[in-house]
Amino acid sequence: MNPTMTNWKSPLILVLSSLLFILALSKERASYRPMRQSDFIRAHLVRMQNIQERESFALSRAFILGDKRSLTKDLKQKFSTLHINHLFTPSGIHFSSFFILFLPLLKRLRKKELKKTALAIELILCLLPFGLNQLYSLKRISILRISNLIFKKLNLKMNIFTIFVLSFLFDFIFGTYEQSPMSYAFSFLFLGSLLATPKLSSIALSFLSANLFITLFFPSTVSLIGFFLGFIFTSFFSITFPFLFLLYWTSSLTTLDLTYLFFNLYQFLVNSFYKLSILGPSVEIDLIGYSLLLIFTIVRRKRFLIFAIILSSNRVYNIPAERVSKNNLNREVRINNWKIKGQKEVGLNKEMSCRRIILTNGHRITCRKIKPKEDLLAQSS
């Protein structure tokens, strides 16, 4: 039997992720705690704020430091639609890109029979995230790399997926799970989906499955065009991040914005991709879709992924009757000139001004009376 036809790793990741998300959602959400910053970082941010444009500063602060406080709501919305807001949290992409900078040195040391020195440097690099506040996803990647180094040193032959399961089990019991259960669940889902993928050419579909899976637990949807454009952006970001990282810190030392071209290109791509993504459909799955998604991950037949999408019903049409507001049911307002304004539709007639938005739990329409000109003149006088 073809091994690609019976993949057990991907459905295992989805089933275990279901349990992790249920556990995480059942826990009381911890209050937000802003990251503590050293005097060095604060002084560095002041310098960068003086030399960078507003959006470039916000993006660089999020990409490099994992601090999202400067991001505007509009910028977050664009990244969310493209499903690339994971770039705001330092994780495997950032760590691997940073690690690439040291590969030439490590290879040279190994060629000169200085393997112990190379191992020590690699271990020090993996331990660096544990000196940082929060950034739990980065620490989990470090645990995975350290586990891989230990098993290699002990000459224990294990594939990377087995090492991933063991390292995350260790982290679940002794590590960062208690600090951030939801972050742990997301890391397990996406990193597990990547490592469980049988072929490199199927990685995009594995991540699409993971994003669809999330809609089962959260009031979110997946933009089909946005996802694939976001996947392209993530690939481009992974290639350019090592250079961005070096130029970012050099910019702080020289007080010259050497990252200008990078962030202008990032913003151009994000804005362009976002405009294209809103032209396509946004989808979600229900329990039927979840079942079909599991079948897809086992047999890797695309038709089951398509069925998971088209046979799932939108939660907007499954609202319990008691949740429907019964205010003003007998009143009818006719507005024919609806216009799209941002994420809302706006319309007005001679009497009313209304706004309409489709939420994940129903339609919300808010209206207000338009005051006659005579009343406005009387108030002004």
CSV table of C-alpha atoms in Angstrom, one decimal:
chain,number,residue,atom,x,y,z
A,1,MET,CA,0.0,0.0,0.0
A,2,ASN,CA,1.2,3.5,-0.9
A,3,PRO,CA,2.5,5.1,2.4
A,4,THR,CA,1.1,8.5,1.2
A,5,MET,CA,-2.4,7.0,1.2
A,6,THR,CA,-2.4,6.1,4.9
A,7,ASN,CA,-1.0,9.0,6.8
A,8,TRP,CA,-1.7,8.5,10.5
A,9,LYS,CA,0.4,11.5,11.7
A,10,SER,CA,-1.8,14.3,10.4
A,11,PRO,CA,-5.1,13.0,11.9
A,12,LEU,CA,-3.3,12.3,15.2
A,13,ILE,CA,-2.3,16.0,15.3
A,14,LEU,CA,-5.8,17.1,14.6
A,15,VAL,CA,-7.4,14.8,17.3
A,16,LEU,CA,-4.8,15.8,19.9
A,17,SER,CA,-5.1,19.5,18.9
A,18,SER,CA,-8.9,19.2,19.5
A,19,LEU,CA,-8.3,18.0,23.1
A,20,LEU,CA,-5.7,20.8,23.6
A,21,PHE,CA,-8.0,23.5,22.4
A,22,ILE,CA,-10.9,22.2,24.5
A,23,LEU,CA,-8.6,22.2,27.6
A,24,ALA,CA,-7.3,25.7,26.8
A,25,LEU,CA,-10.8,27.1,26.2
A,26,SER,CA,-12.0,25.6,29.5
A,27,LYS,CA,-9.3,27.4,31.5
A,28,GLU,CA,-9.9,30.9,32.7
A,29,ARG,CA,-8.0,33.3,30.4
A,30,ALA,CA,-5.0,34.9,32.1
A,31,SER,CA,-5.0,38.7,32.2
A,32,TYR,CA,-2.8,40.4,29.6
A,33,ARG,CA,0.6,41.2,30.9
A,34,PRO,CA,2.8,43.5,28.7
A,35,MET,CA,6.3,42.3,28.1
A,36,ARG,CA,8.8,43.9,30.4
A,37,GLN,CA,11.5,45.8,28.6
A,38,SER,CA,15.0,46.5,29.6
A,39,ASP,CA,16.5,50.0,29.5
A,40,PHE,CA,18.5,48.8,26.5
A,41,ILE,CA,15.4,47.9,24.5
A,42,ARG,CA,13.6,51.1,25.5
A,43,ALA,CA,16.5,53.2,24.3
A,44,HIS,CA,16.7,51.2,21.1
A,45,LEU,CA,12.9,51.7,20.4
A,46,VAL,CA,13.3,55.4,20.8
A,47,ARG,CA,16.1,55.5,18.2
A,48,MET,CA,14.1,53.3,15.8
A,49,GLN,CA,10.9,55.4,16.2
A,50,ASN,CA,12.9,58.5,15.3
A,51,ILE,CA,14.3,57.0,12.0
A,52,GLN,CA,11.4,54.8,10.8
A,53,GLU,CA,8.0,55.5,9.4
A,54,ARG,CA,5.1,54.7,11.7
A,55,GLU,CA,4.0,51.5,10.0
A,56,SER,CA,7.6,50.3,9.5
A,57,PHE,CA,8.3,50.9,13.2
A,58,ALA,CA,5.2,49.0,14.2
A,59,LEU,CA,6.0,46.0,12.0
A,60,SER,CA,9.7,45.9,12.9
A,61,ARG,CA,8.8,46.0,16.6
A,62,ALA,CA,6.4,43.1,16.1
A,63,PHE,CA,8.6,41.0,13.8
A,64,ILE,CA,11.8,41.3,15.7
A,65,LEU,CA,10.7,41.8,19.3
A,66,GLY,CA,7.3,40.1,19.3
A,67,ASP,CA,5.8,43.4,20.7
A,68,LYS,CA,2.4,44.1,18.9
A,69,ARG,CA,1.5,47.3,20.9
A,70,SER,CA,2.3,49.7,18.0
A,71,LEU,CA,0.3,47.8,15.4
A,72,THR,CA,-2.9,49.6,14.1
A,73,LYS,CA,-6.2,47.8,13.9
A,74,ASP,CA,-6.1,48.2,10.1
A,75,LEU,CA,-2.7,46.5,9.9
A,76,LYS,CA,-3.8,43.6,12.1
A,77,GLN,CA,-6.9,43.1,10.0
A,78,LYS,CA,-4.9,42.8,6.8
A,79,PHE,CA,-2.4,40.3,8.3
A,80,SER,CA,-5.3,38.4,9.8
A,81,THR,CA,-7.1,38.2,6.4
A,82,LEU,CA,-3.9,36.8,4.9
A,83,HIS,CA,-3.5,34.4,7.8
A,84,ILE,CA,0.0,35.7,8.5
A,85,ASN,CA,-0.4,37.2,12.0
A,86,HIS,CA,1.8,34.4,13.3
A,87,LEU,CA,4.7,36.5,12.0
A,88,PHE,CA,4.1,38.9,14.9
A,89,THR,CA,5.0,36.1,17.3
A,90,PRO,CA,8.7,35.0,17.2
A,91,SER,CA,8.6,31.2,16.5
A,92,GLY,CA,10.2,28.6,14.3
A,93,ILE,CA,10.4,30.9,11.2
A,94,HIS,CA,12.2,33.5,13.1
A,95,PHE,CA,14.5,31.1,15.0
A,96,SER,CA,15.4,29.2,11.8
A,97,SER,CA,16.2,32.4,10.0
A,98,PHE,CA,18.3,33.6,12.9
A,99,PHE,CA,20.1,30.2,13.1
A,100,ILE,CA,21.0,30.4,9.4
A,101,LEU,CA,23.4,33.3,10.1
A,102,PHE,CA,25.6,30.9,12.1
A,103,LEU,CA,25.5,27.9,9.7
A,104,PRO,CA,28.7,28.9,7.8
A,105,LEU,CA,30.6,29.1,11.1
A,106,LEU,CA,29.2,25.8,12.4
A,107,LYS,CA,30.1,24.0,9.1
A,108,ARG,CA,33.6,25.4,9.1
A,109,LEU,CA,34.2,24.2,12.7
A,110,ARG,CA,32.9,20.7,11.9
A,111,LYS,CA,35.3,20.5,8.9
A,112,LYS,CA,38.2,21.4,11.1
A,113,GLU,CA,37.2,18.6,13.5
A,114,LEU,CA,36.0,21.0,16.1
A,115,LYS,CA,32.7,19.3,16.5
A,116,LYS,CA,32.5,19.8,20.2
A,117,THR,CA,32.9,23.5,19.8
A,118,ALA,CA,30.3,23.6,17.1
A,119,LEU,CA,27.9,21.6,19.4
A,120,ALA,CA,28.5,24.0,22.3
A,121,ILE,CA,27.8,27.1,20.1
A,122,GLU,CA,24.6,25.4,18.7
A,123,LEU,CA,23.5,24.6,22.3
A,124,ILE,CA,24.1,28.2,23.5
A,125,LEU,CA,22.0,29.5,20.5
A,126,CYS,CA,19.2,27.1,21.5
A,127,LEU,CA,19.3,28.2,25.1
A,128,LEU,CA,19.1,32.0,24.3
A,129,PRO,CA,15.3,32.1,24.2
A,130,PHE,CA,15.1,30.9,27.8
A,131,GLY,CA,16.6,34.2,28.9
A,132,LEU,CA,13.7,36.2,27.3
A,133,ASN,CA,10.4,37.1,28.9
A,134,GLN,CA,7.4,35.2,27.6
A,135,LEU,CA,7.9,34.2,23.9
A,136,TYR,CA,6.8,30.7,24.7
A,137,SER,CA,6.6,29.5,21.1
A,138,LEU,CA,10.2,30.4,20.7
A,139,LYS,CA,11.1,28.4,23.8
A,140,ARG,CA,9.2,25.3,22.4
A,141,ILE,CA,11.2,25.5,19.2
A,142,SER,CA,14.4,25.6,21.3
A,143,ILE,CA,13.3,22.5,23.3
A,144,LEU,CA,12.7,20.7,20.0
A,145,ARG,CA,16.2,21.6,18.7
A,146,ILE,CA,17.9,20.7,22.0
A,147,SER,CA,16.0,17.3,22.1
A,148,ASN,CA,17.2,16.6,18.5
A,149,LEU,CA,20.8,17.4,19.5
A,150,ILE,CA,20.6,15.1,22.5
A,151,PHE,CA,19.2,12.2,20.6
A,152,LYS,CA,21.9,12.6,17.9
A,153,LYS,CA,24.6,12.8,20.5
A,154,LEU,CA,23.3,9.5,22.0
A,155,ASN,CA,23.2,7.9,18.6
A,156,LEU,CA,19.5,7.2,19.0
A,157,LYS,CA,17.8,7.0,15.6
A,158,MET,CA,14.5,8.9,15.8
A,159,ASN,CA,12.6,10.7,13.1
A,160,ILE,CA,11.8,14.4,13.7
A,161,PHE,CA,8.1,13.7,14.2
A,162,THR,CA,8.8,11.4,17.1
A,163,ILE,CA,11.2,13.9,18.6
A,164,PHE,CA,8.6,16.6,18.2
A,165,VAL,CA,6.0,14.5,20.1
A,166,LEU,CA,8.4,13.7,22.9
A,167,SER,CA,9.7,17.3,23.3
A,168,PHE,CA,6.1,18.7,23.4
A,169,LEU,CA,5.1,16.0,25.9
A,170,PHE,CA,8.1,17.1,28.1
A,171,ASP,CA,7.0,20.8,27.6
A,172,PHE,CA,3.4,19.9,28.5
A,173,ILE,CA,4.5,18.3,31.8
A,174,PHE,CA,7.4,20.5,32.9
A,175,GLY,CA,7.5,23.5,30.5
A,176,THR,CA,5.5,26.4,29.2
A,177,TYR,CA,2.0,24.8,28.9
A,178,GLU,CA,0.7,26.2,32.2
A,179,GLN,CA,1.9,29.7,31.3
A,180,SER,CA,0.0,29.8,28.0
A,181,PRO,CA,-2.2,26.8,27.2
A,182,MET,CA,-3.6,28.5,24.0
A,183,SER,CA,-0.1,29.3,22.7
A,184,TYR,CA,0.9,25.7,23.3
A,185,ALA,CA,-2.2,24.4,21.4
A,186,PHE,CA,-1.5,26.6,18.4
A,187,SER,CA,2.2,25.6,18.3
A,188,PHE,CA,1.3,22.0,18.5
A,189,LEU,CA,-1.2,22.3,15.7
A,190,PHE,CA,0.9,24.2,13.2
A,191,LEU,CA,4.3,22.7,13.9
A,192,GLY,CA,2.7,19.2,14.1
A,193,SER,CA,0.9,19.8,10.8
A,194,LEU,CA,4.2,20.8,9.2
A,195,LEU,CA,6.2,17.8,10.5
A,196,ALA,CA,3.3,15.3,9.8
A,197,THR,CA,3.0,16.3,6.1
A,198,PRO,CA,4.2,13.4,3.9
A,199,LYS,CA,5.4,15.5,1.0
A,200,LEU,CA,6.8,19.0,0.7
A,201,SER,CA,4.4,19.8,-2.1
A,202,SER,CA,1.5,19.2,0.4
A,203,ILE,CA,2.6,21.7,3.1
A,204,ALA,CA,0.2,24.5,1.9
A,205,LEU,CA,-2.8,22.1,2.1
A,206,SER,CA,-1.7,21.0,5.6
A,207,PHE,CA,-1.6,24.6,6.8
A,208,LEU,CA,-5.0,25.2,5.1
A,209,SER,CA,-6.4,22.2,6.9
A,210,ALA,CA,-5.0,23.6,10.2
A,211,ASN,CA,-6.6,27.0,9.6
A,212,LEU,CA,-9.9,25.4,8.7
A,213,PHE,CA,-9.7,23.4,11.9
A,214,ILE,CA,-9.4,26.5,14.0
A,215,THR,CA,-12.7,27.8,12.7
A,216,LEU,CA,-14.4,25.0,14.6
A,217,PHE,CA,-13.3,26.5,17.9
A,218,PHE,CA,-13.2,30.2,17.2
A,219,PRO,CA,-15.5,32.7,15.5
A,220,SER,CA,-13.2,33.0,12.4
A,221,THR,CA,-13.2,32.2,8.8
A,222,VAL,CA,-10.5,31.3,6.2
A,223,SER,CA,-10.1,33.5,3.1
A,224,LEU,CA,-9.2,31.0,0.4
A,225,ILE,CA,-7.4,33.6,-1.8
A,226,GLY,CA,-5.9,35.3,1.3
A,227,PHE,CA,-4.5,32.0,2.7
A,228,PHE,CA,-2.6,31.1,-0.5
A,229,LEU,CA,-1.3,34.7,-1.0
A,230,GLY,CA,-0.3,34.7,2.7
A,231,PHE,CA,1.5,31.4,2.2
A,232,ILE,CA,3.5,33.1,-0.6
A,233,PHE,CA,4.3,36.1,1.7
A,234,THR,CA,5.4,33.8,4.5
A,235,SER,CA,7.8,32.0,2.2
A,236,PHE,CA,9.2,35.3,1.0
A,237,PHE,CA,9.5,36.6,4.6
A,238,SER,CA,11.4,33.4,5.7
A,239,ILE,CA,14.0,34.1,3.0
A,240,THR,CA,14.5,37.8,3.7
A,241,PHE,CA,14.2,37.7,7.5
A,242,PRO,CA,18.0,36.9,8.2
A,243,PHE,CA,19.0,40.0,6.3
A,244,LEU,CA,16.2,42.1,7.9
A,245,PHE,CA,17.4,41.0,11.4
A,246,LEU,CA,21.0,42.1,10.7
A,247,LEU,CA,20.0,45.4,9.1
A,248,TYR,CA,17.5,46.2,11.9
A,249,TRP,CA,20.0,46.2,14.7
A,250,THR,CA,22.6,47.9,12.5
A,251,SER,CA,20.0,50.6,11.9
A,252,SER,CA,19.7,51.2,15.6
A,253,LEU,CA,23.5,51.6,15.9
A,254,THR,CA,23.9,53.9,12.9
A,255,THR,CA,20.6,55.8,13.3
A,256,LEU,CA,20.0,55.2,9.6
A,257,ASP,CA,17.0,53.2,8.5
A,258,LEU,CA,18.6,50.4,6.5
A,259,THR,CA,15.4,48.4,6.6
A,260,TYR,CA,13.4,50.9,4.6
A,261,LEU,CA,13.3,48.9,1.4
A,262,PHE,CA,12.3,45.7,3.2
A,263,PHE,CA,9.4,47.2,5.0
A,264,ASN,CA,8.1,49.2,2.0
A,265,LEU,CA,8.2,45.9,0.0
A,266,TYR,CA,6.4,44.0,2.8
A,267,GLN,CA,3.7,46.7,3.1
A,268,PHE,CA,3.3,46.8,-0.7
A,269,LEU,CA,2.8,43.0,-0.9
A,270,VAL,CA,0.4,42.9,2.1
A,271,ASN,CA,-1.7,45.8,0.8
A,272,SER,CA,-1.8,44.2,-2.7
A,273,PHE,CA,-2.6,40.7,-1.4
A,274,TYR,CA,-5.2,42.0,0.9
A,275,LYS,CA,-7.1,43.8,-1.9
A,276,LEU,CA,-7.1,40.5,-3.9
A,277,SER,CA,-8.1,38.4,-0.9
A,278,ILE,CA,-11.3,40.3,-0.2
A,279,LEU,CA,-12.5,39.4,-3.7
A,280,GLY,CA,-12.7,35.7,-2.8
A,281,PRO,CA,-14.9,33.7,-0.5
A,282,SER,CA,-14.2,33.1,3.2
A,283,VAL,CA,-15.1,29.7,4.6
A,284,GLU,CA,-15.4,27.7,7.8
A,285,ILE,CA,-16.2,24.2,8.8
A,286,ASP,CA,-18.6,22.4,11.2
A,287,LEU,CA,-18.5,18.9,12.6
A,288,ILE,CA,-19.3,17.4,9.2
A,289,GLY,CA,-16.4,19.4,7.8
A,290,TYR,CA,-14.2,18.2,10.6
A,291,SER,CA,-15.0,14.6,9.9
A,292,LEU,CA,-14.1,15.1,6.2
A,293,LEU,CA,-11.0,17.0,7.2
A,294,LEU,CA,-9.8,14.0,9.2
A,295,ILE,CA,-10.5,11.7,6.2
A,296,PHE,CA,-8.5,14.1,3.9
A,297,THR,CA,-5.5,14.0,6.3
A,298,ILE,CA,-5.5,10.2,6.2
A,299,VAL,CA,-5.9,9.5,2.5
A,300,ARG,CA,-4.6,12.9,1.2
A,301,ARG,CA,-7.3,13.1,-1.5
A,302,LYS,CA,-8.2,16.7,-2.3
A,303,ARG,CA,-11.8,16.0,-2.9
A,304,PHE,CA,-12.4,15.4,0.8
A,305,LEU,CA,-10.9,18.8,1.6
A,306,ILE,CA,-13.3,20.3,-1.0
A,307,PHE,CA,-16.2,18.4,0.5
A,308,ALA,CA,-15.2,19.6,4.0
A,309,ILE,CA,-15.6,23.2,2.8
A,310,ILE,CA,-18.7,23.0,0.6
A,311,LEU,CA,-20.7,20.7,2.9
A,312,SER,CA,-20.1,22.8,6.1
A,313,SER,CA,-22.8,25.2,7.0
A,314,ASN,CA,-22.1,28.8,8.1
A,315,ARG,CA,-22.8,29.3,11.8
A,316,VAL,CA,-24.7,32.5,10.9
A,317,TYR,CA,-27.6,30.3,9.7
A,318,ASN,CA,-27.6,28.2,12.9
A,319,ILE,CA,-28.4,30.7,15.6
A,320,PRO,CA,-30.8,29.6,18.3
A,321,ALA,CA,-34.1,31.4,18.1
A,322,GLU,CA,-33.8,32.8,21.6
A,323,ARG,CA,-30.6,34.7,20.4
A,324,VAL,CA,-32.5,36.6,17.8
A,325,SER,CA,-33.4,40.1,18.9
A,326,LYS,CA,-37.2,40.8,18.7
A,327,ASN,CA,-37.0,44.5,19.0
A,328,ASN,CA,-39.0,46.4,16.4
A,329,LEU,CA,-39.9,43.3,14.4
A,330,ASN,CA,-42.9,45.1,12.9
A,331,ARG,CA,-41.0,48.1,11.7
A,332,GLU,CA,-39.7,48.1,8.1
A,333,VAL,CA,-36.9,50.3,6.9
A,334,ARG,CA,-36.2,50.3,3.1
A,335,ILE,CA,-32.7,51.3,2.1
A,336,ASN,CA,-31.6,50.5,-1.4
A,337,ASN,CA,-28.3,52.4,-1.7
A,338,TRP,CA,-26.0,50.3,0.5
A,339,LYS,CA,-22.3,51.1,0.1
A,340,ILE,CA,-19.3,49.2,1.4
A,341,LYS,CA,-17.3,51.2,3.9
A,342,GLY,CA,-14.4,49.3,5.4
A,343,GLN,CA,-15.8,46.1,6.9
A,344,LYS,CA,-19.4,47.5,7.0
A,345,GLU,CA,-22.2,48.4,4.6
A,346,VAL,CA,-23.6,51.8,5.1
A,347,GLY,CA,-26.9,53.1,3.8
A,348,LEU,CA,-29.4,55.9,4.4
A,349,ASN,CA,-32.7,57.3,3.3
A,350,LYS,CA,-34.6,60.4,4.2
A,351,GLU,CA,-35.4,59.1,7.7
A,352,MET,CA,-32.7,56.7,8.8
A,353,SER,CA,-29.0,56.1,8.6
A,354,CYS,CA,-28.0,52.5,9.0
A,355,ARG,CA,-24.9,50.3,9.2
A,356,ARG,CA,-24.9,46.6,8.5
A,357,ILE,CA,-22.3,44.0,9.3
A,358,ILE,CA,-22.3,40.2,9.1
A,359,LEU,CA,-20.9,38.7,12.3
A,360,THR,CA,-20.0,35.1,13.0
A,361,ASN,CA,-23.0,34.9,15.3
A,362,GLY,CA,-25.5,36.8,13.2
A,363,HIS,CA,-26.3,40.0,11.4
A,364,ARG,CA,-26.0,43.3,13.2
A,365,ILE,CA,-27.9,46.3,11.9
A,366,THR,CA,-27.8,49.6,13.7
A,367,CYS,CA,-29.9,52.6,12.7
A,368,ARG,CA,-30.4,56.1,13.9
A,369,LYS,CA,-32.9,58.7,12.9
A,370,ILE,CA,-31.7,61.6,10.8
A,371,LYS,CA,-32.7,64.9,12.4
A,372,PRO,CA,-34.6,67.3,10.1
A,373,LYS,CA,-32.7,70.4,9.0
A,374,GLU,CA,-35.1,72.6,10.9
A,375,ASP,CA,-34.2,70.8,14.2
A,376,LEU,CA,-30.5,71.3,13.4
A,377,LEU,CA,-30.9,75.0,12.7
A,378,ALA,CA,-32.9,75.4,15.9
A,379,GLN,CA,-30.2,73.7,17.9
A,380,SER,CA,-27.4,75.8,16.4
A,381,SER,CA,-29.3,79.0,17.1
